[in-house]
Amino acid sequence: MTEPLLEIDGLRIESRAGNEPRTIVGDMSLRLAAGETIGIVGESGSGKSMTARAVLGLLPPGLVASGTVAYQGRQILELPEGRLRQIRGGEISLVLQDPFTMLNPLRRCGRHVVELLRDETGGRLSRAARRTEAVRRLAEVGIDDPGVVDRYPFQLSGGMRQRVGLAAALARDPRVLIADEPSTALDVTTQKEILALLKRLQAARGMGVVLITHDLRVAFENCDRIYVLYAGALVEVGPSVDVEAQPLHPYTLGLLLSEPPLDHKVLELPSIPGSVPRHEQVADRCVFSTRCPWVEDICTAAPPPLLAAAPGRASACVRLGEIRSEITARRATRVAPAPLLARPPSAVPLISARDVAKRFGSVVALDGVSMELGEGESVGIVGESGSGKTTLARCLLGLERPDDGEIVVAGIRAENIAALDTATRRRLRQAIQIVFQDPYSSLNPVRTIGAALGEALAVAGRPASGVGALLNQVGLPAEYQARKPAALSGGERQRVAIARAIAVQPKVIVCDEPVSALDVSVQAQILNLLARLRDQLGLSYVFITHDLAVARQATDRVYVLYRGELVESGPVDDVLDRPAHAYTRRLVESVPGAPKARLAEAAEQLTMEGGS
Amino acid sequence: MQPSLKLSSVADLFGTQSQSSRRPTSSWLNPARGALLFAAKRLLGLAAVLLVISFGTFSLLTIAPGDPAQLLLGTRQQSPAVIHAVRHEYHLDRPFLVQYGIWLQHAVHFDFGRSIRTQDPVWSDISSRLGLSLFLGIYATLITVLVGVPLGVVAAVRQRKLVDRGVVALSVVGVSTPAFASGVAFLYLFAVRFGWFPVFGAGNGVVGRLYHLALPAVALSLTVMALVLKLTRAAVIGALEQDYIVFARARGLSERAVLSAYALRNAAIPIVTAAGAVLGALIAGAVLVEVAFTLPGTGSLLVESVEAKDVPMVQGLTATIAVVIVAVNLLTDLAYLALDPRMRFGVGAA
Amino acid sequence: MSTDGAAIIVAPTRVGRRSRRRVPIPIVLALLFLAVVVFLAFFGSAVAPINPKTQNLNASQLNPSSHFWLGTDLLGRDIFSRVLVGSRTAMLGPIIVALGAMLIGNTFGLIAGYRGGAADTVVMRAVDLMYALPPLLIAIVVGGIVGGGYWAAVAILVVLFSPYDARLIRGATLEQRDRPYVEAARTLGLPTRRIMVRHVWPNLLPLVVANTFLNFAFALVTLAGLSFIGIGVPPGTPDWGQMLADSRTLIFTNPWAALGPGGALVLTAVSMNLVGDWIYELLSDRGRLR
């Protein structure tokens, strides 16, 4: 067996700073051979990014790593800076997550790529040689325009910047590339290109690649083997094909099941209750025991070791022998598909927007977009960044004023809020509310939950005593009203945001990417909550998302926006299964794990099963 | 964040790397044109500021208590005929704006009339003293920059270690010790007690000047250095926290290159944009230091003139100082333009 | 990372993670010292061993002794007692400047940052103007020509400090304004004033409080500078700045004449700065304003 390029054993990352010692990663091991792509999959708080940094000795001050990290057999964790610097970039390289902050804004792109190149004698290259190299390497990452060499990062799009970053990381031809969420900050179409590029580069250079991601679909599609991290500990390892088909750990199962399926709508998404704990809280037991449906005393007695469960596979579930068949059964269960709701078209739409146009300076955000929302409907607005979907939502809410077009919400003309009289404006505001994307900044950090919700209730003339009931409605205990947002997890904060939105008893709620900032396991909880509230309270939704799977689950009809224009619309099943417009088609194909063949197959299966 | 050049102060341009600016700047100007446009707008802004200041300076005569004509004559009582003559000579019988216009016309040629105290032309008094003040100012600036900037960098790089704590402590003390207090302290310690430096006088020739002005320059630079220390330290810390530093290190860049080409180069921007404010502190401190050390510079001239209610002199001095500050502000704006490519392309730094 | 250097200068310093449980020793000392100064500002004349106003030309320019702890000045007044009583002018004026500038600065800054428009233009132009001329100079010129003594100087400084405060608050408000929780408040239909005051401003509290302390220190130093050159307090008032000016004639014989008021001035300003920075760290760490 070939010697592994990179081998990590028992890696532990702790924070020594401050009064409270924290463990970021409890025990991490992995093996990477040349030509392989392995994926480290984990949600927030799993410690995956810190693992990458620890390998290169780039942990932020205050964090300390212990254990073994071996590159080509040599220990590198304890190396002095000088030796480590030779390895960085030259043998092992790292590409960061956010292309908008990864590059030095004051340095031209070409310079980023060639600044570390040296000739055979170790001296700097001549000017001409530098330029040639820069052009060549940029072409290698798919940038054919030689003018990019002289451009600054701010002149390029996110996808281009990521390519430049890749070229820079590969400048000294390393054998190992660690890509930390290389596509998370990008649109799904760009994401696909970048991941494909990575594959090409790996094949051409014979590198080993470690792909760090929170997106299971990305991992399955791009990695040979995956390592599943949860709360700082490894819970499962195995080839991605096998892990996907048959997970051997309850957490992996939970993750797989709570991913909203792209190809069909389900009545209720399976979800994992609770949220990810900190490693110290569960260090003495199975890290997943607090949320596992199969938990027993043996799970909380001691941390289970990672044991081989099958050839090439390992699992840290101590009860695996007993529950294996149950896990397999659950995986195979087809969650009940949602029946097609025949909602009668309402006579007067709740929202009607015609030819809405908006520009910011010379940038056209919306170019004549029209849409409708019927009572009780959930309508999706789908698009990538720059499509105008957020602008449209803000226009509906009155947070932006469109330059042109007409918007009617609940019978009130809404495109010029300032011109309305106070009473009408108040009625409008109470008719339509919003849930934002980022749970961390959508609640005022200095106010208690109770105060924030009480204020919302007051706007609707409802008594403040209703706060407790409101919290219960979104699945939170009434005691939370005394807490401040900092004490809540992301999912809990999002529930509070939803509570605030329903407090005024609106008719429409605009959900602006309400789950994209959440972990997958929590995402499903929130989507279920939103669906339940819709039925209970008779709400209608305008659902903004870039995630087609979420759109499939959460909406009845969908509008597809591209660069400010409406390119397609229709019932969500039709649009996603049989996209008419080329852009929609491209969008659907770009979703990881949804090749055309799979889509067609799924559609066929559904028709065979007699309707959905 | 829309790309637009607004007529705003340079220090306005916040440079937060925001995630919302995902769209490539589709409408960037040719860099040379962008630079020119920027410079032109700044020039216009600064000219407007000068105009307002000149207006304020001119109004000093009017807002000063007492009859302007009497004021211009000093403390001596004069016959009504003389007062009338003065009123006519100084156009005090004309409408306010006309007076302003005439004054402005003269001012642009550096003609501020005559000093009430010395009866000499204001400008000749100022220019004779300007050299000393400029020397002191440049001396202090050199000390500040050559000591303050490196110290600030070291403090940022060795954050929370002893050096950093020491530097922060020094900065706090410097900000709290006004130039006249440290001036008097130095005067006592090094001039009177140890006798290393002369107590009075400004010295002749460059070397003489350097020797005589050493204490005042150091006293002056102490306060200003505190600001520069704080600024440099914060700017470098801010730069070192950025993702591009991690990425640079991950590629194997040497610490030296990371510090110079990445951290310092980026930190230079906020440092340069503060140059105007720092200069203001320098000039204010210089006035106090000149009084403390009884140096015959423009600062002490200002104080003397204010005490004597010598309005034309005060007007001349204020105008001169304003021009100097505005000129330096313009230079720093141009430097900012040179440092930050985003400005040249007509993008607000985002 | 902000590229606004001038805002960095006037903002409180972040030193980094300090242990929140224990108050650092320098801060304890600073707080104690400030308590003493505040006490003296009220009760200084009662506590002073010798009446600071009593002139005694026979006892002029004496060196420190057991009777006159720091010696006497030109007019035979006890320097030590004058230092104690000088804390009054050292406290009163700067407090008014700090609070006044904070009030005006916060109001304009909030409105400018949140609403933009006219208020915004006013603030930005005013600050442009202020950057062109340092406050001390304007105070010297206007205070000297127009006269008016101590309180006129205080009033002038309130006007001159406000734009810097407004600028700082404006920047912080801008940062908060586009955050979702503010937009949620707008969507609820809450009145603008309520949003500014009850939603945005509480998040600025660490900055506001810390900045008030820093303003105080700067005002103290500036006012002392004014009285040093003879503008501000009428001659004869026990005032640290003026005493420093007087001490120059005594520099060959009695350095304590300078060290007393000078030391008091510097220590007070240092204490205020230290406490201001520390409060900023303390309040920001609690999860506000990131």
XYZ file of C-alpha atoms in Angstrom, chain A residues 111-575:
465
model
C 1.383 39.143 -8.255
C -0.570 36.892 -5.930
C 0.129 33.964 -8.183
C 3.818 34.450 -8.904
C 5.162 36.233 -5.862
C 6.533 33.040 -4.387
C 7.999 31.533 -7.505
C 11.720 31.088 -7.678
C 13.980 29.805 -10.439
C 16.408 26.907 -10.121
C 19.019 28.914 -8.309
C 16.502 30.176 -5.814
C 16.477 33.699 -7.151
C 13.532 35.702 -8.318
C 12.269 35.327 -11.818
C 12.719 37.999 -14.419
C 9.847 40.274 -15.117
C 9.041 38.601 -18.393
C 9.218 35.154 -16.861
C 6.919 36.224 -14.068
C 4.379 37.461 -16.509
C 4.494 34.327 -18.616
C 4.096 32.158 -15.586
C 1.197 34.224 -14.300
C -0.678 33.962 -17.571
C -0.010 30.257 -17.791
C -1.164 29.505 -14.308
C -4.267 31.593 -14.579
C -5.125 29.740 -17.749
C -4.686 26.524 -15.825
C -7.501 27.564 -13.507
C -9.701 28.558 -16.355
C -8.956 32.267 -16.653
C -8.129 32.848 -20.277
C -8.024 36.615 -20.285
C -4.370 37.609 -19.752
C -5.544 41.047 -18.641
C -6.548 39.565 -15.303
C -2.884 39.438 -14.361
C -2.903 43.200 -13.964
C -6.294 43.514 -12.316
C -7.012 43.968 -8.672
C -9.244 41.523 -6.825
C -12.055 43.990 -6.418
C -12.415 44.080 -10.169
C -13.294 40.407 -10.357
C -16.331 38.352 -9.484
C -16.387 35.873 -6.619
C -15.825 32.905 -8.868
C -12.857 34.544 -10.576
C -11.331 35.473 -7.264
C -11.643 31.917 -6.093
C -9.821 30.759 -9.208
C -7.060 33.264 -8.616
C -6.833 32.013 -5.066
C -6.493 28.469 -6.318
C -3.776 29.444 -8.739
C -1.911 31.229 -5.971
C -2.241 28.282 -3.629
C -0.895 25.939 -6.275
C 1.930 28.235 -7.310
C 4.673 26.133 -5.805
C 3.133 22.862 -6.939
C 2.210 21.315 -3.612
C 1.379 17.639 -3.283
C -1.542 18.213 -0.949
C -4.270 20.792 -1.237
C -6.658 21.519 1.589
C -9.732 23.325 0.364
C -11.742 24.864 3.167
C -15.302 25.247 1.970
C -14.031 26.417 -1.412
C -17.418 27.009 -2.874
C -19.666 27.900 0.005
C -19.555 31.603 -0.597
C -20.328 31.200 -4.273
C -23.451 30.742 -6.327
C -24.435 27.204 -7.080
C -23.551 27.475 -10.776
C -20.129 28.864 -9.955
C -19.772 26.302 -7.226
C -20.116 23.522 -9.717
C -17.455 25.074 -11.959
C -15.006 25.504 -9.132
C -15.458 21.970 -7.878
C -15.022 20.630 -11.388
C -11.899 22.732 -11.719
C -10.548 21.250 -8.516
C -11.077 17.789 -9.888
C -9.263 18.622 -13.099
C -6.363 20.173 -11.260
C -6.064 17.213 -8.984
C -6.012 14.755 -11.841
C -3.515 16.789 -13.827
C -1.147 17.292 -10.921
C -1.649 14.043 -9.094
C -2.339 15.825 -5.835
C -4.143 14.655 -2.764
C -7.058 16.897 -1.906
C -8.808 17.398 1.391
C -12.190 18.987 0.838
C -13.793 20.543 3.875
C -17.488 21.166 3.629
C -20.735 21.246 5.524
C -22.675 20.181 2.450
C -23.142 16.426 2.297
C -24.149 16.533 -1.319
C -20.943 18.298 -2.266
C -18.941 15.732 -0.323
C -20.629 12.764 -1.916
C -20.228 14.083 -5.392
C -16.611 15.162 -5.145
C -14.873 12.950 -2.628
C -13.706 9.369 -2.661
C -13.855 8.938 1.070
C -15.455 11.039 3.723
C -14.843 11.709 7.376
C -17.841 12.861 9.334
C -17.051 15.221 12.200
C -19.512 16.125 14.920
C -18.817 18.377 17.908
C -15.092 17.933 17.548
C -15.024 14.156 17.178
C -15.045 11.741 14.272
C -18.181 9.661 14.121
C -17.914 7.888 10.809
C -15.398 7.209 8.056
C -15.855 5.459 4.747
C -16.073 5.647 0.969
C -18.674 8.204 0.036
C -20.706 5.885 -2.136
C -21.070 3.435 0.718
C -21.709 6.040 3.362
C -24.415 7.597 1.305
C -26.123 4.357 0.504
C -25.790 2.913 3.959
C -24.690 5.163 6.811
C -23.303 3.444 9.876
C -23.872 6.126 12.468
C -27.096 7.722 13.683
C -25.709 11.184 13.078
C -24.812 10.497 9.493
C -28.253 8.994 9.039
C -29.836 12.060 10.551
C -27.818 14.344 8.298
C -28.761 12.393 5.217
C -32.411 12.312 6.081
C -32.737 15.961 7.008
C -31.336 17.128 3.698
C -34.359 18.345 1.816
C -34.617 16.086 -1.216
C -34.241 17.845 -4.498
C -36.429 15.615 -6.524
C -39.668 15.391 -4.583
C -41.620 17.158 -1.950
C -42.219 15.539 1.401
C -44.893 16.132 3.953
C -42.518 16.621 6.809
C -38.751 16.611 6.804
C -37.092 14.297 9.240
C -34.919 16.388 11.520
C -32.550 15.962 14.426
C -33.985 17.596 17.517
C -31.806 19.975 19.497
C -28.594 21.632 18.369
C -24.885 20.911 18.204
C -23.290 20.966 21.672
C -19.802 22.158 22.521
C -17.258 19.415 22.730
C -16.566 19.949 26.455
C -20.215 19.336 27.191
C -20.103 15.848 25.706
C -16.445 14.942 26.001
C -17.080 12.110 28.443
C -19.606 10.275 26.343
C -20.703 9.687 22.795
C -20.792 13.185 21.339
C -24.086 12.535 19.628
C -25.791 11.013 22.649
C -27.723 14.161 23.484
C -29.704 13.991 20.278
C -29.597 10.354 19.267
C -32.894 8.460 19.053
C -31.128 5.212 20.002
C -29.298 6.462 23.033
C -28.813 4.051 25.938
C -26.748 4.075 29.125
C -23.802 2.528 27.396
C -23.605 5.564 25.146
C -23.230 8.009 27.998
C -20.828 5.905 30.040
C -17.699 6.658 28.027
C -16.699 8.066 24.634
C -17.038 5.238 22.125
C -13.921 4.484 20.085
C -13.868 4.680 16.320
C -13.892 1.039 15.272
C -13.863 -0.694 11.957
C -17.399 -1.650 11.022
C -16.761 -2.977 7.536
C -13.791 -3.088 5.165
C -12.563 0.470 4.768
C -15.283 1.828 7.009
C -15.336 2.905 10.624
C -17.995 4.099 13.012
C -17.992 5.501 16.524
C -21.389 4.150 17.408
C -21.053 1.725 20.269
C -24.492 0.281 19.620
C -23.929 -0.191 15.933
C -24.254 -3.972 16.073
C -27.751 -3.750 17.540
C -29.160 -0.892 15.577
C -27.540 -1.409 12.211
C -30.589 -2.926 10.661
C -32.805 -0.170 12.007
C -30.526 2.417 10.515
C -30.619 0.708 7.175
C -34.388 0.479 7.333
C -34.746 4.148 8.147
C -32.470 5.076 5.301
C -34.546 3.179 2.857
C -37.845 4.524 4.047
C -39.358 6.850 1.625
C -40.733 9.709 3.589
C -44.333 10.235 2.673
C -44.454 12.536 -0.297
C -46.623 15.551 0.062
C -49.883 15.308 -1.787
C -50.300 17.886 -4.455
C -52.410 20.499 -2.825
C -55.146 21.645 -5.020
C -55.450 25.119 -3.726
C -58.239 26.898 -5.462
C -56.953 29.981 -7.185
C -58.149 32.910 -5.162
C -60.032 35.605 -6.927
C -57.902 38.445 -5.746
C -54.236 37.694 -5.191
C -52.825 38.666 -1.826
C -49.796 40.218 -3.462
C -49.615 41.463 -6.976
C -46.457 42.992 -8.372
C -46.307 44.300 -11.909
C -43.230 45.336 -13.855
C -41.217 46.246 -10.846
C -37.959 47.923 -11.742
C -35.149 49.176 -9.530
C -31.650 50.401 -10.137
C -28.843 51.297 -7.781
C -26.715 53.837 -9.556
C -25.796 52.157 -12.800
C -26.589 48.678 -11.581
C -29.928 47.240 -12.633
C -31.296 45.150 -9.795
C -34.762 44.524 -11.157
C -35.891 44.885 -14.712
C -39.633 44.615 -15.024
C -40.477 41.690 -12.768
C -44.044 40.623 -12.147
C -45.324 38.111 -9.645
C -48.388 37.099 -7.707
C -49.160 35.454 -4.429
C -52.495 33.863 -3.771
C -54.021 33.424 -0.355
C -52.633 30.395 1.450
C -49.935 29.913 -1.149
C -46.207 29.668 -0.711
C -44.408 31.188 -3.602
C -40.692 30.849 -4.133
C -38.337 33.406 -5.642
C -35.282 31.547 -6.768
C -32.037 32.935 -8.058
C -28.373 33.405 -7.427
C -26.640 36.472 -6.108
C -27.282 39.493 -8.261
C -30.582 38.054 -9.462
C -32.581 40.717 -7.669
C -34.520 38.378 -5.437
C -33.608 40.194 -2.253
C -34.367 43.551 -3.845
C -37.772 42.296 -4.887
C -38.492 41.108 -1.380
C -37.469 44.436 0.060
C -39.719 46.235 -2.369
C -42.649 44.100 -1.299
C -41.967 45.010 2.292
C -41.528 48.692 1.671
C -37.887 48.674 2.704
C -36.951 49.760 -0.801
C -38.863 51.919 -3.153
C -39.003 50.651 -6.732
C -38.264 53.067 -9.532
C -41.087 51.721 -11.590
C -43.945 49.304 -11.431
C -46.851 48.647 -9.183
C -47.088 46.582 -6.039
C -50.304 45.758 -4.272
C -50.218 43.966 -0.939
C -53.490 42.966 0.703
C -55.277 45.533 -1.352
C -52.917 48.361 -0.483
C -50.644 50.078 -2.955
C -47.206 49.468 -1.550
C -44.656 50.843 -3.934
C -44.562 54.242 -2.273
C -44.972 53.706 1.422
C -44.132 57.265 2.339
C -47.153 58.532 0.469
C -49.609 56.480 2.469
C -51.410 57.884 5.445
C -50.483 56.558 8.855
C -53.429 54.248 9.301
C -52.995 52.624 5.909
C -49.304 52.303 6.416
C -49.890 50.562 9.687
C -52.321 48.176 8.073
C -49.779 47.409 5.396
C -47.027 46.813 7.899
C -49.194 44.418 9.788
C -50.134 42.555 6.680
C -46.642 41.602 5.625
C -43.653 40.644 7.777
C -40.172 39.255 7.238
C -37.843 36.595 8.537
C -34.227 37.325 7.726
C -31.389 35.083 6.745
C -28.898 35.713 9.478
C -30.209 34.661 12.869
C -27.247 36.263 14.556
C -28.003 39.804 13.566
C -31.754 39.705 13.144
C -32.310 40.084 16.866
C -31.235 43.116 18.825
C -28.388 41.875 21.000
C -29.125 44.161 23.908
C -32.792 43.378 24.305
C -34.325 40.356 25.927
C -36.437 38.036 23.836
C -39.448 38.995 25.876
C -38.928 42.691 25.246
C -38.521 42.206 21.521
C -41.589 40.030 21.216
C -43.591 42.212 23.566
C -42.873 45.174 21.351
C -44.084 43.274 18.304
C -47.258 42.268 20.118
C -47.820 45.857 21.162
C -47.739 46.968 17.560
C -50.657 44.682 16.885
C -52.473 45.814 19.993
C -52.066 42.444 21.657
C -51.173 42.193 25.330
C -47.606 41.513 26.340
C -48.728 38.539 28.355
C -49.011 36.676 25.110
C -45.229 36.360 24.798
C -45.139 32.981 26.493
C -47.782 31.523 24.223
C -46.021 32.989 21.223
C -42.790 31.277 22.169
C -44.589 27.998 22.624
C -46.077 28.350 19.200
C -42.625 28.298 17.665
C -41.482 25.454 19.810
C -39.599 27.328 22.502
C -40.240 27.294 26.255
C -41.824 30.416 27.724
C -38.838 30.906 30.067
C -36.767 32.044 27.104
C -38.331 35.471 27.284
C -35.905 36.502 30.002
C -32.877 35.583 27.929
C -30.899 37.635 25.523
C -30.160 36.445 21.982
C -26.546 35.670 22.811
C -27.723 32.782 24.972
C -29.609 31.091 22.154
C -28.383 28.895 19.339
C -28.832 29.840 15.686
C -31.888 27.679 15.244
C -33.487 29.023 18.389
C -32.878 32.591 17.327
C -34.487 31.915 14.030
C -37.516 30.579 15.848
C -37.686 33.813 17.808
C -37.464 35.735 14.558
C -40.390 33.738 13.257
C -42.291 34.390 16.467
C -41.697 38.099 16.006
C -43.026 37.887 12.487
C -46.234 36.109 13.426
C -46.816 38.299 16.487
C -48.634 40.929 14.468
C -50.757 38.251 12.819
C -49.748 39.080 9.267
C -51.203 37.620 6.144
C -47.881 37.256 4.344
C -44.431 36.454 5.612
C -41.441 37.057 3.394
C -38.806 34.486 4.249
C -35.466 35.724 2.975
C -33.209 32.681 2.916
C -34.428 31.733 6.382
C -32.443 28.525 6.588
C -29.323 29.032 4.528
C -27.275 30.226 7.496
C -28.291 27.262 9.616
C -26.839 23.809 9.958
C -28.567 21.165 7.905
C -29.925 19.356 10.932
C -31.515 22.542 12.169
C -32.642 23.601 8.715
C -35.140 20.781 8.594
C -36.599 21.787 11.957
C -37.210 25.329 10.792
C -38.711 24.288 7.485
C -41.076 21.986 9.310
C -41.996 24.781 11.688
C -42.736 27.139 8.844
C -44.923 24.561 7.136
C -46.812 23.845 10.331
C -47.428 27.522 11.064
C -48.656 28.029 7.574
C -51.380 25.476 8.089
C -52.215 26.539 11.615
C -52.349 30.274 11.025
C -53.392 30.411 7.388
C -50.291 32.278 6.332
C -48.910 32.810 2.874
C -45.199 32.880 2.181
C -42.886 34.557 -0.242
C -39.893 32.281 0.022
C -36.584 33.629 -1.194
C -33.901 31.056 -1.669
C -31.007 30.018 -3.843
C -31.356 26.401 -2.733
C -33.561 24.472 -5.125
C -34.127 21.610 -2.718
C -35.479 24.031 -0.152
C -37.633 25.561 -2.856
C -39.021 22.159 -3.696
C -39.992 21.535 -0.097
C -41.272 24.870 0.919
C -43.064 26.328 -2.067
C -46.019 25.617 -4.319
C -45.083 27.856 -7.193
C -41.767 29.329 -8.059
C -40.343 32.316 -9.948
C -36.832 32.083 -11.301
C -34.849 35.319 -11.491
C -31.656 35.912 -13.376
C -29.853 39.252 -13.353
C -32.990 41.136 -12.476
C -35.225 39.464 -15.003
C -37.907 36.858 -14.570
C -36.945 33.941 -16.762
C -39.397 31.303 -15.751
C -42.275 30.625 -13.416
C -44.743 27.911 -12.636
C -45.598 25.133 -10.200
C -42.436 24.102 -8.448
C -42.578 20.491 -9.535
C -42.927 21.465 -13.172
C -40.157 23.995 -13.116
